[in-house]
């Protein structure tokens, strides 16, 4: 009787200890996730405000958590077995990594939108520079030239110039507003223009000739960039094909030959080989991207 009671008490003690450990781990993960979510939301909010997209950042964070949860559950389905015992551990690690990547899908979408917006802004600079140069030749001031740009353009250029003009009207100095304008957009071509305007205001100079020279430089660099992009198109396509082919073949085998692929993926050797394959594919993709990415 005493041995049975001792066994029950020890089992209860082990169970309580295990539950306490699980609760501590869950609490730590919840606090860390809350902190990371708050930081993620602030960064997302700044990115959306910079693009004049008035979308609640919290909704994108919730979308990221939803994507991570769905992807985690889908990736755990093939590993929901206790035979062998290490299988759930492998599935947990794999699903966590894939879920972490899925959590950042909204960030990837926002970065793509930001890049496209910057490309459109740089293209609009080719229209804006002759417009400002003609306005200065007609006797307008630099502020009137910016107002002419705000009235004659649309899209990101109109939004950014209107914000710049609004800052100057509420008391911000021209230099500070111009510096904030340059920092907010993050365009190398705009940095060149803002630096030229500031130097011309302080030391003097013919801004019309400077704008014409900058426009010619931007036009030549854009032409070279398009030529380089055309020459490296084959390399980029090869990187996409090589990077996606192993995963497409693996998914196809899992669908059409599950009796062949599922046991292989659920074995220790198979899991290690799949992990090494994924790592090599990522390294190869990064190397190809480094080769085909040429700064102009």
GROMACS .gro file of C-alpha atoms in nm:
model
  296
    1UNK     CA    1   0.000   0.000   0.000
    2UNK     CA    2   0.279   0.238   0.089
    3UNK     CA    3   0.460   0.162  -0.235
    4UNK     CA    4   0.144   0.238  -0.436
    5UNK     CA    5   0.095   0.565  -0.247
    6UNK     CA    6   0.458   0.656  -0.302
    7UNK     CA    7   0.421   0.582  -0.674
    8UNK     CA    8   0.109   0.797  -0.697
    9UNK     CA    9   0.275   1.086  -0.511
   10UNK     CA   10   0.586   1.068  -0.729
   11UNK     CA   11   0.371   1.057  -1.042
   12UNK     CA   12   0.175   1.362  -0.921
   13UNK     CA   13   0.498   1.544  -0.843
   14UNK     CA   14   0.642   1.468  -1.186
   15UNK     CA   15   0.316   1.574  -1.350
   16UNK     CA   16   0.302   1.902  -1.157
   17UNK     CA   17   0.666   1.973  -1.237
   18UNK     CA   18   0.606   1.903  -1.604
   19UNK     CA   19   0.298   2.126  -1.609
   20UNK     CA   20   0.490   2.402  -1.433
   21UNK     CA   21   0.771   2.379  -1.684
   22UNK     CA   22   0.527   2.387  -1.974
   23UNK     CA   23   0.347   2.686  -1.822
   24UNK     CA   24   0.677   2.872  -1.775
   25UNK     CA   25   0.781   2.802  -2.133
   26UNK     CA   26   0.441   2.908  -2.267
   27UNK     CA   27   0.445   3.228  -2.058
   28UNK     CA   28   0.796   3.313  -2.174
   29UNK     CA   29   0.700   3.249  -2.535
   30UNK     CA   30   0.384   3.459  -2.498
   31UNK     CA   31   0.576   3.754  -2.349
   32UNK     CA   32   0.844   3.731  -2.618
   33UNK     CA   33   0.582   3.704  -2.891
   34UNK     CA   34   0.398   4.007  -2.753
   35UNK     CA   35   0.716   4.215  -2.745
   36UNK     CA   36   0.818   4.106  -3.094
   37UNK     CA   37   0.467   4.176  -3.220
   38UNK     CA   38   0.477   4.529  -3.076
   39UNK     CA   39   0.813   4.605  -3.239
   40UNK     CA   40   0.694   4.450  -3.564
   41UNK     CA   41   0.377   4.661  -3.555
   42UNK     CA   42   0.573   4.986  -3.502
   43UNK     CA   43   0.806   4.912  -3.792
   44UNK     CA   44   0.514   4.818  -4.014
   45UNK     CA   45   0.330   5.137  -3.915
   46UNK     CA   46   0.629   5.353  -4.010
   47UNK     CA   47   0.662   5.179  -4.345
   48UNK     CA   48   0.292   5.224  -4.423
   49UNK     CA   49   0.296   5.590  -4.321
   50UNK     CA   50   0.599   5.651  -4.543
   51UNK     CA   51   0.401   5.516  -4.840
   52UNK     CA   52   0.084   5.709  -4.744
   53UNK     CA   53  -0.105   5.383  -4.698
   54UNK     CA   54  -0.354   5.434  -4.418
   55UNK     CA   55  -0.395   5.069  -4.328
   56UNK     CA   56  -0.392   4.964  -3.959
   57UNK     CA   57  -0.059   4.797  -3.896
   58UNK     CA   58  -0.224   4.576  -3.636
   59UNK     CA   59  -0.429   4.409  -3.909
   60UNK     CA   60  -0.113   4.311  -4.096
   61UNK     CA   61   0.041   4.176  -3.775
   62UNK     CA   62  -0.270   3.966  -3.714
   63UNK     CA   63  -0.251   3.847  -4.075
   64UNK     CA   64   0.110   3.743  -4.015
   65UNK     CA   65   0.017   3.545  -3.704
   66UNK     CA   66  -0.272   3.382  -3.892
   67UNK     CA   67  -0.043   3.283  -4.180
   68UNK     CA   68   0.217   3.146  -3.938
   69UNK     CA   69  -0.046   2.940  -3.752
   70UNK     CA   70  -0.199   2.792  -4.068
   71UNK     CA   71   0.141   2.708  -4.219
   72UNK     CA   72   0.260   2.559  -3.888
   73UNK     CA   73  -0.044   2.329  -3.863
   74UNK     CA   74  -0.013   2.218  -4.227
   75UNK     CA   75   0.358   2.141  -4.190
   76UNK     CA   76   0.296   1.944  -3.869
   77UNK     CA   77   0.041   1.709  -4.029
   78UNK     CA   78   0.296   1.461  -4.175
   79UNK     CA   79   0.478   1.445  -3.839
   80UNK     CA   80   0.180   1.372  -3.612
   81UNK     CA   81   0.303   1.032  -3.507
   82UNK     CA   82   0.495   0.892  -3.208
   83UNK     CA   83   0.663   0.617  -3.410
   84UNK     CA   84   0.952   0.690  -3.406
   85UNK     CA   85   0.971   0.918  -3.101
   86UNK     CA   86   1.198   1.178  -3.263
   87UNK     CA   87   0.950   1.240  -3.547
   88UNK     CA   88   0.739   1.506  -3.364
   89UNK     CA   89   1.058   1.691  -3.265
   90UNK     CA   90   1.171   1.706  -3.627
   91UNK     CA   91   0.824   1.821  -3.732
   92UNK     CA   92   0.815   2.086  -3.459
   93UNK     CA   93   1.149   2.234  -3.568
   94UNK     CA   94   1.057   2.226  -3.938
   95UNK     CA   95   0.708   2.370  -3.885
   96UNK     CA   96   0.844   2.644  -3.656
   97UNK     CA   97   1.097   2.757  -3.916
   98UNK     CA   98   0.839   2.760  -4.195
   99UNK     CA   99   0.586   2.935  -3.969
  100UNK     CA  100   0.845   3.200  -3.880
  101UNK     CA  101   0.898   3.265  -4.251
  102UNK     CA  102   0.521   3.283  -4.309
  103UNK     CA  103   0.488   3.538  -4.027
  104UNK     CA  104   0.701   3.782  -4.228
  105UNK     CA  105   0.495   3.753  -4.547
  106UNK     CA  106   0.318   4.089  -4.483
  107UNK     CA  107   0.659   4.253  -4.441
  108UNK     CA  108   0.768   4.105  -4.774
  109UNK     CA  109   0.455   4.243  -4.942
  110UNK     CA  110   0.511   4.589  -4.790
  111UNK     CA  111   0.876   4.589  -4.900
  112UNK     CA  112   0.773   4.500  -5.256
  113UNK     CA  113   0.523   4.788  -5.258
  114UNK     CA  114   0.789   5.022  -5.119
  115UNK     CA  115   1.037   4.920  -5.389
  116UNK     CA  116   0.781   4.970  -5.667
  117UNK     CA  117   0.686   5.309  -5.525
  118UNK     CA  118   1.052   5.416  -5.517
  119UNK     CA  119   1.100   5.302  -5.877
  120UNK     CA  120   0.798   5.504  -5.985
  121UNK     CA  121   0.926   5.806  -5.792
  122UNK     CA  122   1.264   5.785  -5.966
  123UNK     CA  123   1.091   5.769  -6.304
  124UNK     CA  124   0.886   6.076  -6.217
  125UNK     CA  125   1.207   6.266  -6.140
  126UNK     CA  126   1.282   6.262  -6.514
  127UNK     CA  127   0.961   6.460  -6.566
  128UNK     CA  128   1.002   6.684  -6.263
  129UNK     CA  129   1.354   6.810  -6.331
  130UNK     CA  130   1.272   6.970  -6.672
  131UNK     CA  131   0.954   7.110  -6.515
  132UNK     CA  132   1.149   7.277  -6.234
  133UNK     CA  133   1.419   7.396  -6.473
  134UNK     CA  134   1.162   7.563  -6.699
  135UNK     CA  135   0.992   7.722  -6.398
  136UNK     CA  136   1.323   7.871  -6.280
  137UNK     CA  137   1.397   8.001  -6.630
  138UNK     CA  138   1.055   8.171  -6.627
  139UNK     CA  139   1.153   8.365  -6.314
  140UNK     CA  140   0.983   8.151  -6.047
  141UNK     CA  141   1.145   8.092  -5.710
  142UNK     CA  142   1.244   7.746  -5.593
  143UNK     CA  143   0.934   7.725  -5.373
  144UNK     CA  144   0.711   7.820  -5.664
  145UNK     CA  145   0.885   7.555  -5.873
  146UNK     CA  146   0.800   7.293  -5.607
  147UNK     CA  147   0.438   7.415  -5.603
  148UNK     CA  148   0.430   7.376  -5.981
  149UNK     CA  149   0.553   7.018  -5.940
  150UNK     CA  150   0.284   6.943  -5.681
  151UNK     CA  151   0.013   7.067  -5.918
  152UNK     CA  152   0.147   6.900  -6.232
  153UNK     CA  153   0.227   6.549  -6.104
  154UNK     CA  154   0.047   6.261  -5.936
  155UNK     CA  155   0.127   5.947  -5.740
  156UNK     CA  156   0.419   5.940  -5.495
  157UNK     CA  157   0.578   6.260  -5.628
  158UNK     CA  158   0.266   6.466  -5.559
  159UNK     CA  159   0.229   6.319  -5.209
  160UNK     CA  160   0.591   6.377  -5.110
  161UNK     CA  161   0.613   6.731  -5.251
  162UNK     CA  162   0.283   6.831  -5.088
  163UNK     CA  163   0.412   6.707  -4.752
  164UNK     CA  164   0.736   6.901  -4.808
  165UNK     CA  165   0.541   7.221  -4.887
  166UNK     CA  166   0.313   7.167  -4.588
  167UNK     CA  167   0.615   7.144  -4.356
  168UNK     CA  168   0.757   7.471  -4.488
  169UNK     CA  169   0.420   7.643  -4.437
  170UNK     CA  170   0.392   7.544  -4.071
  171UNK     CA  171   0.728   7.693  -3.978
  172UNK     CA  172   0.988   7.429  -4.065
  173UNK     CA  173   1.292   7.580  -4.233
  174UNK     CA  174   1.351   7.507  -4.598
  175UNK     CA  175   1.677   7.320  -4.530
  176UNK     CA  176   1.523   7.101  -4.260
  177UNK     CA  177   1.215   7.025  -4.471
  178UNK     CA  178   1.436   6.941  -4.769
  179UNK     CA  179   1.653   6.713  -4.556
  180UNK     CA  180   1.344   6.540  -4.416
  181UNK     CA  181   1.209   6.504  -4.770
  182UNK     CA  182   1.530   6.334  -4.881
  183UNK     CA  183   1.547   6.108  -4.575
  184UNK     CA  184   1.182   6.005  -4.604
  185UNK     CA  185   1.196   5.899  -4.969
  186UNK     CA  186   1.538   5.732  -4.962
  187UNK     CA  187   1.623   5.786  -5.330
  188UNK     CA  188   1.983   5.835  -5.441
  189UNK     CA  189   1.869   6.056  -5.729
  190UNK     CA  190   1.667   6.274  -5.493
  191UNK     CA  191   1.969   6.301  -5.261
  192UNK     CA  192   2.169   6.438  -5.552
  193UNK     CA  193   1.898   6.691  -5.630
  194UNK     CA  194   1.852   6.805  -5.269
  195UNK     CA  195   2.229   6.841  -5.222
  196UNK     CA  196   2.254   7.049  -5.539
  197UNK     CA  197   1.969   7.276  -5.428
  198UNK     CA  198   2.124   7.328  -5.084
  199UNK     CA  199   2.469   7.406  -5.227
  200UNK     CA  200   2.321   7.646  -5.482
  201UNK     CA  201   2.126   7.828  -5.208
  202UNK     CA  202   2.436   7.873  -4.992
  203UNK     CA  203   2.717   7.920  -5.244
  204UNK     CA  204   2.526   8.027  -5.554
  205UNK     CA  205   2.499   7.857  -5.890
  206UNK     CA  206   2.278   7.808  -6.192
  207UNK     CA  207   2.014   7.559  -6.082
  208UNK     CA  208   1.865   7.526  -6.431
  209UNK     CA  209   2.191   7.392  -6.571
  210UNK     CA  210   2.237   7.170  -6.265
  211UNK     CA  211   1.889   7.023  -6.308
  212UNK     CA  212   1.951   6.958  -6.679
  213UNK     CA  213   2.280   6.783  -6.598
  214UNK     CA  214   2.121   6.573  -6.324
  215UNK     CA  215   1.833   6.477  -6.555
  216UNK     CA  216   2.081   6.364  -6.822
  217UNK     CA  217   2.275   6.164  -6.562
  218UNK     CA  218   1.962   5.994  -6.429
  219UNK     CA  219   1.846   5.916  -6.782
  220UNK     CA  220   2.182   5.759  -6.871
  221UNK     CA  221   2.195   5.558  -6.550
  222UNK     CA  222   1.840   5.435  -6.605
  223UNK     CA  223   1.931   5.325  -6.957
  224UNK     CA  224   2.235   5.135  -6.827
  225UNK     CA  225   2.025   4.980  -6.548
  226UNK     CA  226   1.770   4.850  -6.797
  227UNK     CA  227   2.046   4.712  -7.018
  228UNK     CA  228   2.206   4.531  -6.723
  229UNK     CA  229   1.867   4.398  -6.616
  230UNK     CA  230   1.813   4.257  -6.964
  231UNK     CA  231   2.155   4.090  -6.968
  232UNK     CA  232   2.102   3.931  -6.625
  233UNK     CA  233   1.745   3.813  -6.693
  234UNK     CA  234   1.864   3.463  -6.786
  235UNK     CA  235   2.063   3.430  -6.463
  236UNK     CA  236   1.767   3.540  -6.253
  237UNK     CA  237   1.541   3.290  -6.431
  238UNK     CA  238   1.793   3.012  -6.372
  239UNK     CA  239   1.805   3.100  -6.004
  240UNK     CA  240   1.426   3.085  -5.977
  241UNK     CA  241   1.407   2.751  -6.161
  242UNK     CA  242   1.691   2.593  -5.964
  243UNK     CA  243   1.552   2.722  -5.633
  244UNK     CA  244   1.195   2.605  -5.686
  245UNK     CA  245   1.253   2.278  -5.874
  246UNK     CA  246   1.349   2.060  -5.571
  247UNK     CA  247   1.047   2.176  -5.371
  248UNK     CA  248   0.808   2.133  -5.665
  249UNK     CA  249   0.941   1.780  -5.726
  250UNK     CA  250   0.912   1.697  -5.355
  251UNK     CA  251   0.552   1.818  -5.337
  252UNK     CA  252   0.469   1.632  -5.658
  253UNK     CA  253   0.615   1.307  -5.526
  254UNK     CA  254   0.431   1.353  -5.195
  255UNK     CA  255   0.103   1.390  -5.385
  256UNK     CA  256   0.142   1.123  -5.652
  257UNK     CA  257   0.377   0.880  -5.469
  258UNK     CA  258   0.297   0.922  -5.099
  259UNK     CA  259   0.403   0.565  -5.015
  260UNK     CA  260   0.751   0.652  -5.144
  261UNK     CA  261   0.799   1.011  -5.026
  262UNK     CA  262   0.626   1.020  -4.686
  263UNK     CA  263   0.837   0.740  -4.526
  264UNK     CA  264   1.153   0.900  -4.663
  265UNK     CA  265   1.063   1.245  -4.523
  266UNK     CA  266   0.961   1.097  -4.186
  267UNK     CA  267   1.288   0.906  -4.138
  268UNK     CA  268   1.592   1.051  -3.962
  269UNK     CA  269   1.815   1.026  -4.270
  270UNK     CA  270   1.544   1.170  -4.492
  271UNK     CA  271   1.485   1.466  -4.260
  272UNK     CA  272   1.859   1.539  -4.246
  273UNK     CA  273   1.892   1.516  -4.624
  274UNK     CA  274   1.591   1.745  -4.675
  275UNK     CA  275   1.738   1.997  -4.432
  276UNK     CA  276   2.078   1.989  -4.606
  277UNK     CA  277   1.906   2.020  -4.945
  278UNK     CA  278   1.709   2.324  -4.828
  279UNK     CA  279   2.024   2.486  -4.690
  280UNK     CA  280   2.214   2.426  -5.014
  281UNK     CA  281   1.926   2.563  -5.224
  282UNK     CA  282   1.917   2.879  -5.010
  283UNK     CA  283   2.295   2.923  -5.038
  284UNK     CA  284   2.280   2.870  -5.415
  285UNK     CA  285   1.998   3.121  -5.452
  286UNK     CA  286   2.188   3.381  -5.249
  287UNK     CA  287   2.502   3.327  -5.458
  288UNK     CA  288   2.310   3.362  -5.786
  289UNK     CA  289   2.139   3.674  -5.654
  290UNK     CA  290   2.476   3.821  -5.558
  291UNK     CA  291   2.614   3.750  -5.905
  292UNK     CA  292   2.322   3.897  -6.102
  293UNK     CA  293   2.281   4.202  -5.875
  294UNK     CA  294   2.492   4.480  -6.026
  295UNK     CA  295   2.481   4.830  -5.881
  296UNK     CA  296   2.467   5.101  -6.143
   0.00000   0.00000   0.00000
